[in-house]
Amino acid sequence: MKVGIIGFARSGKTTIFNALTGAHAAVGTFGTRDANIAVIRVPDERVDRLFEIYHPKKKSYAEVQFVDVAPNEAAGEAKALDTAALNILKNVEALVHVVRAFTNEDVLHPHKTVDPARDCRDMEAELQLSDLIILEKKLDRLGKEGLKGHEFELLSRCRKTVEDGRALRTLALTPLEEKDIAGYCFLSRKPLLLLANYGEESIGKPDPARLQEYAKQNDETLIELCGAMELEVARLPEEERQSFHEEMGLGEDSRIRFIHAVYDMLGLMSFLTVGEPEVHAWTVPKNTKAIDAAGAIHSDIQRGFIRAEVVNYRDFMAAGSMAKAREHGHVRLEGKEYMVQDGDIILFRFNV
Ligand SMILES: Nc1nc2c(ncn2[C@@H]2O[C@H](COP(=O)(O)OP(=O)(O)OP(=O)(O)O)[C@@H](O)[C@H]2O)c(=O)[nH]1
Ligand SMILES: [Mg+2]
């Protein structure tokens, strides 16, 4: 899974990227002219607890790849995204828009003033414009060739949406239509998370920026972080992080908060497998059937699926062991059609 980090110049993209991934990409004027890429292991205390119980050889967390797009040079700083960025973003499954909400006179905002809601609208306009250009080209070609069938109608509806200033993600499509437009990789169709980057001075203060109002009106998820502070926290040894968070009134580890928001936005969840060799968290979309969860591990397990033995992590921990969970009747036998739940510990029985 790939997530793109976007935002206007100096909004703190690379700072946030470093804080969340533990990477050491250069920030500020020393920032590179290339995109930064890092993979993070999704923090999951269930994996850690199960590891302590099973003592396997290995533990594997779910993984997400983040791409921090390079600063836009070609288009000047008035715009956030240049052609190189647009091309990278075609291949990501979701977008995180880092919105500048910190005040710092040494760091110039490309539009001079700090106005998070404006930046959100401007970013949205850029995403929609890039879709509109693709749509017009394609519709023009189809029109010239006299191909005014289903595809023409569908793309026309898409064009109408962006012409009206709405993101394609607001357009209700059937699963089939969804498939038909997938190849175009429309950016305004991708799930978008707003990440407000506040300064240290704003922690715990009410949002002065009308950003919450904007997010609500546009039905977008907003999370608030202080990038500079998060980066400091990320550089601390693990055991000091939690107490620092508490002291600063930052609440739950924001890395975890962030990852959960990304998971929610993408409609993802995790199930677990346990055993001698490995405790492993696997990422699947919500509403995944057991047979497809099996396929997420290996196609053989899917092909030879017999049944799944399932116990939810909560019940397992409450019982204390697999044997106890069995005794209490918490381990269920499920078939192919079973809808996997977040935190299910699953043992697949299969035969190939
Ligand atoms: N005070 C304050 N400064 C910040 C914060 N986040 C980032 N900065 C500063 O803003 C400048 C730009 O940060 P970057 O993380 O490089 O921003 P960017 O969006 O990656 O910038 P470009 O890649 O050049 O577009 C740096 O000097 C950071 O130290 C913050 O939360 N508070
Ligand atoms: Mg940067």
Tab-separated table of C-alpha atoms and ligand atoms in Angstrom:
chain	number	residue	atom	x	y	z
A	1	MET	CA	0.000	0.000	0.000
A	2	LYS	CA	1.290	3.430	-0.988
A	3	VAL	CA	0.331	6.836	0.393
A	4	GLY	CA	1.420	10.148	-1.138
A	5	ILE	CA	2.246	13.153	1.040
A	6	ILE	CA	1.379	16.410	-0.704
A	7	GLY	CA	1.208	20.073	0.257
A	8	PHE	CA	2.307	23.560	-0.676
A	9	ALA	CA	5.957	24.541	-0.444
A	10	ARG	CA	7.367	24.505	3.103
A	11	SER	CA	4.122	23.288	4.665
A	12	GLY	CA	6.178	20.747	6.593
A	13	LYS	CA	5.742	17.663	4.382
A	14	THR	CA	9.246	16.372	4.891
A	15	THR	CA	9.159	17.190	8.618
A	16	ILE	CA	5.985	15.142	9.008
A	17	PHE	CA	7.369	12.407	6.739
A	18	ASN	CA	10.476	12.127	8.930
A	19	ALA	CA	8.497	12.175	12.158
A	20	LEU	CA	6.146	9.446	11.030
A	21	THR	CA	8.551	7.156	9.264
A	22	GLY	CA	11.673	7.713	11.343
A	23	ALA	CA	13.478	8.696	8.143
A	24	HIS	CA	16.184	11.353	8.074
A	25	ALA	CA	15.365	13.232	4.892
A	26	ALA	CA	16.700	16.795	4.770
A	27	VAL	CA	14.166	19.534	5.519
A	28	GLY	CA	13.983	23.234	4.789
A	29	THR	CA	16.304	24.817	2.281
A	30	PHE	CA	18.460	21.718	2.307
A	31	GLY	CA	15.556	19.605	1.117
A	32	THR	CA	16.384	17.363	-1.809
A	33	ARG	CA	14.891	17.835	-5.228
A	34	ASP	CA	13.776	14.204	-5.268
A	35	ALA	CA	10.803	12.493	-3.710
A	36	ASN	CA	11.485	10.782	-0.374
A	37	ILE	CA	10.246	7.242	0.097
A	38	ALA	CA	10.013	5.212	3.300
A	39	VAL	CA	8.158	2.144	4.487
A	40	ILE	CA	6.689	2.138	7.940
A	41	ARG	CA	5.660	-0.843	9.922
A	42	VAL	CA	2.200	-0.198	11.289
A	43	PRO	CA	2.548	-0.080	15.076
A	44	ASP	CA	0.293	-2.792	16.486
A	45	GLU	CA	0.451	-3.730	20.125
A	46	ARG	CA	-1.485	-6.916	19.375
A	47	VAL	CA	1.503	-8.173	17.435
A	48	ASP	CA	3.784	-7.314	20.352
A	49	ARG	CA	1.596	-9.007	22.955
A	50	LEU	CA	1.165	-12.132	20.831
A	51	PHE	CA	4.900	-12.205	20.266
A	52	GLU	CA	5.442	-12.316	24.025
A	53	ILE	CA	3.001	-15.200	24.315
A	54	TYR	CA	4.166	-17.327	21.369
A	55	HIS	CA	7.887	-16.478	21.324
A	56	PRO	CA	8.059	-17.125	17.582
A	57	LYS	CA	11.207	-16.659	15.534
A	58	LYS	CA	9.820	-13.557	13.910
A	59	LYS	CA	7.140	-10.879	14.073
A	60	SER	CA	5.816	-9.031	11.060
A	61	TYR	CA	3.784	-5.854	11.134
A	62	ALA	CA	1.576	-4.598	8.361
A	63	GLU	CA	3.433	-2.115	6.154
A	64	VAL	CA	2.591	1.126	4.425
A	65	GLN	CA	4.835	2.994	2.015
A	66	PHE	CA	4.922	6.790	2.138
A	67	VAL	CA	6.077	9.042	-0.665
A	68	ASP	CA	6.921	12.647	0.176
A	69	VAL	CA	6.801	14.436	-3.171
A	70	ALA	CA	9.638	16.773	-4.060
A	71	PRO	CA	9.143	20.533	-3.912
A	72	ASN	CA	7.570	21.919	-7.016
A	73	GLU	CA	10.113	23.851	-9.016
A	74	ALA	CA	8.849	23.697	-12.549
A	75	ALA	CA	5.483	25.333	-11.907
A	76	GLY	CA	6.788	27.964	-9.498
A	77	GLU	CA	5.593	27.928	-5.935
A	78	ALA	CA	2.101	29.209	-6.659
A	79	LYS	CA	1.143	25.613	-7.313
A	80	ALA	CA	1.757	22.611	-5.111
A	81	LEU	CA	2.135	19.918	-7.760
A	82	ASP	CA	4.240	19.763	-10.879
A	83	THR	CA	4.207	17.104	-13.584
A	84	ALA	CA	6.722	14.909	-11.790
A	85	ALA	CA	4.594	14.951	-8.649
A	86	LEU	CA	1.397	14.267	-10.584
A	87	ASN	CA	3.012	11.225	-12.170
A	88	ILE	CA	4.146	9.842	-8.833
A	89	LEU	CA	0.712	10.382	-7.333
A	90	LYS	CA	-1.013	8.368	-10.043
A	91	ASN	CA	0.418	5.274	-8.393
A	92	VAL	CA	-0.567	5.906	-4.786
A	93	GLU	CA	-3.739	4.644	-3.173
A	94	ALA	CA	-4.348	7.622	-0.934
A	95	LEU	CA	-3.238	11.197	-0.349
A	96	VAL	CA	-2.247	13.011	2.809
A	97	HIS	CA	-2.408	16.774	2.424
A	98	VAL	CA	-0.066	18.485	4.884
A	99	VAL	CA	-1.673	21.865	5.486
A	100	ARG	CA	0.455	24.576	7.004
A	101	ALA	CA	-1.065	25.901	10.228
A	102	PHE	CA	2.135	26.939	12.014
A	103	THR	CA	3.284	30.517	12.115
A	104	ASN	CA	6.978	31.086	11.669
A	105	GLU	CA	8.198	34.268	10.096
A	106	ASP	CA	11.432	32.667	8.982
A	107	VAL	CA	9.538	30.217	6.834
A	108	LEU	CA	7.793	31.975	3.980
A	109	HIS	CA	4.431	30.654	2.828
A	110	PRO	CA	4.279	30.717	-0.991
A	111	HIS	CA	1.037	32.709	-0.711
A	112	LYS	CA	2.519	34.984	1.975
A	113	THR	CA	-0.196	34.365	4.581
A	114	VAL	CA	-1.045	31.283	6.634
A	115	ASP	CA	-4.596	30.289	5.703
A	116	PRO	CA	-5.222	26.547	5.986
A	117	ALA	CA	-8.749	26.535	4.550
A	118	ARG	CA	-7.564	28.441	1.481
A	119	ASP	CA	-4.721	25.960	0.975
A	120	CYS	CA	-7.214	23.093	1.121
A	121	ARG	CA	-9.394	24.689	-1.528
A	122	ASP	CA	-6.378	25.440	-3.709
A	123	MET	CA	-5.050	21.909	-3.407
A	124	GLU	CA	-8.444	20.489	-4.258
A	125	ALA	CA	-8.560	22.741	-7.325
A	126	GLU	CA	-5.171	21.437	-8.483
A	127	LEU	CA	-6.197	17.829	-8.101
A	128	GLN	CA	-9.435	18.455	-9.963
A	129	LEU	CA	-7.712	20.388	-12.714
A	130	SER	CA	-5.325	17.526	-13.377
A	131	ASP	CA	-8.349	15.217	-13.728
A	132	LEU	CA	-10.167	17.684	-15.950
A	133	ILE	CA	-7.244	17.830	-18.377
A	134	ILE	CA	-7.235	14.048	-18.715
A	135	LEU	CA	-11.014	13.950	-19.091
A	136	GLU	CA	-11.154	16.615	-21.778
A	137	LYS	CA	-8.466	14.969	-23.869
A	138	LYS	CA	-10.156	11.602	-23.697
A	139	LEU	CA	-13.670	12.916	-24.318
A	140	ASP	CA	-12.400	14.946	-27.231
A	141	ARG	CA	-10.863	11.857	-28.791
A	142	LEU	CA	-13.926	9.704	-28.196
A	143	GLY	CA	-16.119	12.449	-29.680
A	144	LYS	CA	-13.975	12.714	-32.813
A	145	GLU	CA	-14.051	8.961	-33.300
A	146	GLY	CA	-17.814	8.959	-32.899
A	147	LEU	CA	-17.596	6.665	-29.862
A	148	LYS	CA	-20.341	8.113	-27.708
A	149	GLY	CA	-21.276	4.997	-25.787
A	150	HIS	CA	-21.062	3.969	-22.161
A	151	GLU	CA	-17.527	5.219	-21.571
A	152	PHE	CA	-18.302	8.605	-23.067
A	153	GLU	CA	-21.332	8.960	-20.835
A	154	LEU	CA	-19.395	7.938	-17.716
A	155	LEU	CA	-16.484	10.260	-18.402
A	156	SER	CA	-18.891	13.091	-19.192
A	157	ARG	CA	-20.407	12.667	-15.773
A	158	CYS	CA	-16.922	12.822	-14.284
A	159	ARG	CA	-16.172	15.965	-16.252
A	160	LYS	CA	-19.390	17.614	-15.095
A	161	THR	CA	-18.408	16.869	-11.495
A	162	VAL	CA	-15.002	18.521	-11.652
A	163	GLU	CA	-16.330	21.378	-13.766
A	164	ASP	CA	-18.736	22.040	-10.922
A	165	GLY	CA	-15.757	22.216	-8.583
A	166	ARG	CA	-16.393	18.907	-6.860
A	167	ALA	CA	-13.845	16.145	-6.315
A	168	LEU	CA	-14.460	12.873	-8.164
A	169	ARG	CA	-14.452	11.120	-4.798
A	170	THR	CA	-17.855	12.716	-4.190
A	171	LEU	CA	-19.304	10.984	-7.257
A	172	ALA	CA	-21.335	7.846	-6.536
A	173	LEU	CA	-20.352	5.081	-8.950
A	174	THR	CA	-21.317	1.432	-9.314
A	175	PRO	CA	-18.534	-1.107	-8.733
A	176	LEU	CA	-18.479	-1.693	-12.477
A	177	GLU	CA	-18.122	2.013	-13.286
A	178	GLU	CA	-15.458	2.210	-10.622
A	179	LYS	CA	-13.516	-0.450	-12.477
A	180	ASP	CA	-13.992	1.315	-15.794
A	181	ILE	CA	-12.336	4.517	-14.579
A	182	ALA	CA	-9.654	2.886	-12.423
A	183	GLY	CA	-7.099	3.018	-15.247
A	184	TYR	CA	-7.228	6.815	-15.360
A	185	CYS	CA	-5.944	7.081	-11.770
A	186	PHE	CA	-7.898	10.288	-11.175
A	187	LEU	CA	-6.313	12.171	-8.298
A	188	SER	CA	-9.465	13.786	-6.964
A	189	ARG	CA	-10.985	10.303	-6.692
A	190	LYS	CA	-8.317	9.114	-4.242
A	191	PRO	CA	-9.127	9.190	-0.536
A	192	LEU	CA	-7.682	12.320	1.036
A	193	LEU	CA	-6.650	12.931	4.624
A	194	LEU	CA	-6.066	16.482	5.815
A	195	LEU	CA	-3.179	16.813	8.204
A	196	ALA	CA	-2.947	20.231	9.834
A	197	ASN	CA	0.618	21.025	10.823
A	198	TYR	CA	0.364	23.308	13.848
A	199	GLY	CA	3.130	25.129	15.644
A	200	GLU	CA	4.177	24.424	19.230
A	201	GLU	CA	2.313	27.564	20.260
A	202	SER	CA	-1.058	26.095	19.212
A	203	ILE	CA	-0.989	22.795	21.104
A	204	GLY	CA	-4.157	22.310	23.061
A	205	LYS	CA	-5.641	25.605	21.849
A	206	PRO	CA	-8.889	25.720	19.912
A	207	ASP	CA	-8.543	25.713	16.138
A	208	PRO	CA	-8.419	29.326	14.994
A	209	ALA	CA	-8.126	28.451	11.374
A	210	ARG	CA	-11.629	27.531	10.201
A	211	LEU	CA	-10.042	24.312	9.104
A	212	GLN	CA	-12.342	22.108	11.145
A	213	GLU	CA	-15.267	23.915	9.579
A	214	TYR	CA	-13.824	23.308	6.126
A	215	ALA	CA	-13.254	19.615	6.820
A	216	LYS	CA	-16.778	19.187	8.122
A	217	GLN	CA	-18.390	20.963	5.178
A	218	ASN	CA	-16.417	18.889	2.712
A	219	ASP	CA	-16.780	15.651	4.604
A	220	GLU	CA	-13.043	15.177	4.900
A	221	THR	CA	-11.062	13.670	7.740
A	222	LEU	CA	-8.791	16.078	9.558
A	223	ILE	CA	-6.056	15.264	12.005
A	224	GLU	CA	-3.925	17.787	13.783
A	225	LEU	CA	-0.250	17.435	14.576
A	226	CYS	CA	2.689	19.583	15.460
A	227	GLY	CA	5.299	18.506	12.949
A	228	ALA	CA	8.339	20.121	14.562
A	229	MET	CA	7.485	18.663	17.953
A	230	GLU	CA	6.657	15.256	16.528
A	231	LEU	CA	10.051	15.167	14.898
A	232	GLU	CA	11.686	15.829	18.266
A	233	VAL	CA	9.631	13.063	19.824
A	234	ALA	CA	10.461	10.661	17.024
A	235	ARG	CA	14.169	11.190	17.692
A	236	LEU	CA	13.784	10.209	21.360
A	237	PRO	CA	14.501	6.692	22.546
A	238	GLU	CA	11.303	4.622	22.488
A	239	GLU	CA	10.896	4.449	26.275
A	240	GLU	CA	10.928	8.245	26.630
A	241	ARG	CA	8.406	8.904	23.900
A	242	GLN	CA	5.272	8.033	25.787
A	243	SER	CA	6.068	10.198	28.826
A	244	PHE	CA	7.055	13.093	26.585
A	245	HIS	CA	3.719	12.852	24.803
A	246	GLU	CA	1.897	12.917	28.100
A	247	GLU	CA	3.888	15.862	29.441
A	248	MET	CA	3.227	17.890	26.314
A	249	GLY	CA	-0.461	17.068	26.351
A	250	LEU	CA	-0.127	15.470	22.926
A	251	GLY	CA	-2.284	12.511	23.887
A	252	GLU	CA	-1.918	9.143	22.225
A	253	ASP	CA	1.278	8.592	20.272
A	254	SER	CA	0.510	10.608	17.157
A	255	ARG	CA	2.241	8.125	14.895
A	256	ILE	CA	-0.339	5.608	15.957
A	257	ARG	CA	-3.143	8.155	15.687
A	258	PHE	CA	-1.988	9.020	12.191
A	259	ILE	CA	-1.713	5.425	11.023
A	260	HIS	CA	-5.157	4.645	12.356
A	261	ALA	CA	-6.578	7.628	10.498
A	262	VAL	CA	-4.911	6.433	7.290
A	263	TYR	CA	-6.277	2.936	7.842
A	264	ASP	CA	-9.776	4.256	8.409
A	265	MET	CA	-9.614	6.488	5.404
A	266	LEU	CA	-8.567	3.594	3.222
A	267	GLY	CA	-11.155	1.300	4.762
A	268	LEU	CA	-8.465	-1.113	5.923
A	269	MET	CA	-8.177	-3.452	8.886
A	270	SER	CA	-5.791	-6.149	10.089
A	271	PHE	CA	-6.139	-9.799	10.933
A	272	LEU	CA	-3.439	-11.856	12.598
A	273	THR	CA	-1.798	-15.220	12.249
A	274	VAL	CA	0.155	-16.767	15.102
A	275	GLY	CA	2.432	-19.733	15.516
A	276	GLU	CA	5.940	-21.040	16.037
A	277	PRO	CA	7.617	-19.425	13.080
A	278	GLU	CA	5.894	-16.058	13.126
A	279	VAL	CA	3.279	-13.672	14.495
A	280	HIS	CA	2.041	-11.668	11.538
A	281	ALA	CA	-0.419	-8.800	11.000
A	282	TRP	CA	-2.025	-8.773	7.556
A	283	THR	CA	-3.792	-5.810	5.995
A	284	VAL	CA	-7.060	-6.296	4.117
A	285	PRO	CA	-10.005	-4.057	3.203
A	286	LYS	CA	-12.939	-4.031	5.629
A	287	ASN	CA	-15.638	-6.500	4.601
A	288	THR	CA	-13.164	-9.098	3.414
A	289	LYS	CA	-14.351	-12.713	3.335
A	290	ALA	CA	-12.278	-15.488	4.891
A	291	ILE	CA	-11.499	-16.922	1.470
A	292	ASP	CA	-9.992	-13.597	0.330
A	293	ALA	CA	-8.117	-13.110	3.584
A	294	ALA	CA	-6.536	-16.492	2.887
A	295	GLY	CA	-5.477	-15.168	-0.504
A	296	ALA	CA	-3.764	-12.208	1.154
A	297	ILE	CA	-1.357	-14.702	2.720
A	298	HIS	CA	-0.876	-17.100	-0.178
A	299	SER	CA	-2.803	-18.170	-3.251
A	300	ASP	CA	-2.357	-21.847	-2.250
A	301	ILE	CA	-4.178	-21.252	1.012
A	302	GLN	CA	-6.998	-19.617	-0.903
A	303	ARG	CA	-7.147	-22.368	-3.511
A	304	GLY	CA	-7.119	-25.199	-0.986
A	305	PHE	CA	-9.277	-23.452	1.621
A	306	ILE	CA	-11.145	-25.894	3.877
A	307	ARG	CA	-12.101	-23.764	6.839
A	308	ALA	CA	-10.856	-21.047	9.148
A	309	GLU	CA	-10.450	-21.334	12.892
A	310	VAL	CA	-11.118	-17.879	14.247
A	311	VAL	CA	-10.782	-16.247	17.631
A	312	ASN	CA	-10.844	-12.515	18.086
A	313	TYR	CA	-7.795	-11.008	19.759
A	314	ARG	CA	-9.918	-9.573	22.596
A	315	ASP	CA	-11.437	-12.963	23.460
A	316	PHE	CA	-8.057	-14.633	23.147
A	317	MET	CA	-6.438	-12.198	25.566
A	318	ALA	CA	-9.362	-12.408	27.984
A	319	ALA	CA	-9.056	-16.203	27.993
A	320	GLY	CA	-5.265	-16.055	28.332
A	321	SER	CA	-4.329	-18.854	25.949
A	322	MET	CA	-5.562	-20.670	22.874
A	323	ALA	CA	-6.472	-23.724	24.961
A	324	LYS	CA	-8.538	-21.613	27.358
A	325	ALA	CA	-10.169	-19.739	24.490
A	326	ARG	CA	-11.167	-23.089	23.014
A	327	GLU	CA	-12.543	-24.242	26.359
A	328	HIS	CA	-14.700	-21.126	26.561
A	329	GLY	CA	-15.991	-21.692	23.059
A	330	HIS	CA	-14.385	-18.568	21.643
A	331	VAL	CA	-12.633	-20.413	18.830
A	332	ARG	CA	-15.113	-20.725	15.998
A	333	LEU	CA	-15.016	-22.742	12.796
A	334	GLU	CA	-15.856	-20.514	9.882
A	335	GLY	CA	-16.312	-21.064	6.163
A	336	LYS	CA	-15.282	-19.182	3.036
A	337	GLU	CA	-18.020	-16.589	3.333
A	338	TYR	CA	-17.177	-15.508	6.880
A	339	MET	CA	-16.648	-11.733	7.124
A	340	VAL	CA	-13.285	-11.236	8.774
A	341	GLN	CA	-13.256	-8.763	11.694
A	342	ASP	CA	-10.436	-6.450	12.726
A	343	GLY	CA	-8.197	-8.287	15.193
A	344	ASP	CA	-9.304	-11.781	14.251
A	345	ILE	CA	-6.620	-14.379	14.903
A	346	ILE	CA	-7.067	-16.901	12.126
A	347	LEU	CA	-5.724	-20.361	11.478
A	348	PHE	CA	-6.487	-21.454	7.933
A	349	ARG	CA	-6.989	-25.163	7.270
A	350	PHE	CA	-6.255	-25.897	3.657
A	351	ASN	CA	-5.336	-28.675	1.334
A	352	VAL	CA	-3.482	-28.372	-1.974
B	1	LIG	N1	7.739	26.367	13.764
B	1	LIG	C1	7.522	25.306	13.009
B	1	LIG	N2	8.270	25.133	11.909
B	1	LIG	C2	8.042	24.053	11.139
B	1	LIG	C3	7.049	23.098	11.466
B	1	LIG	N3	7.057	22.142	10.514
B	1	LIG	C4	8.008	22.478	9.631
B	1	LIG	N4	8.619	23.644	10.007
B	1	LIG	C5	9.735	24.318	9.313
B	1	LIG	O1	9.320	24.704	8.026
B	1	LIG	C6	10.383	24.534	7.086
B	1	LIG	C7	9.928	23.650	5.953
B	1	LIG	O2	9.710	22.348	6.437
B	1	LIG	P1	9.794	21.080	5.482
B	1	LIG	O3	9.445	19.902	6.294
B	1	LIG	O4	11.065	21.062	4.733
B	1	LIG	O5	8.593	21.443	4.507
B	1	LIG	P2	8.274	20.801	3.084
B	1	LIG	O6	6.802	20.937	2.882
B	1	LIG	O7	8.855	19.460	2.953
B	1	LIG	O8	9.011	21.837	2.142
B	1	LIG	P3	9.389	21.638	0.585
B	1	LIG	O9	9.693	20.181	0.377
B	1	LIG	O10	10.582	22.533	0.387
B	1	LIG	O11	8.177	22.099	-0.159
B	1	LIG	C8	11.550	23.942	7.850
B	1	LIG	O12	12.422	25.001	8.167
B	1	LIG	C9	10.884	23.371	9.091
B	1	LIG	O13	11.770	23.349	10.188
B	1	LIG	C10	6.283	23.305	12.664
B	1	LIG	O14	5.406	22.508	13.031
B	1	LIG	N5	6.557	24.424	13.395
B	2	MG	MG	10.160	18.598	1.494
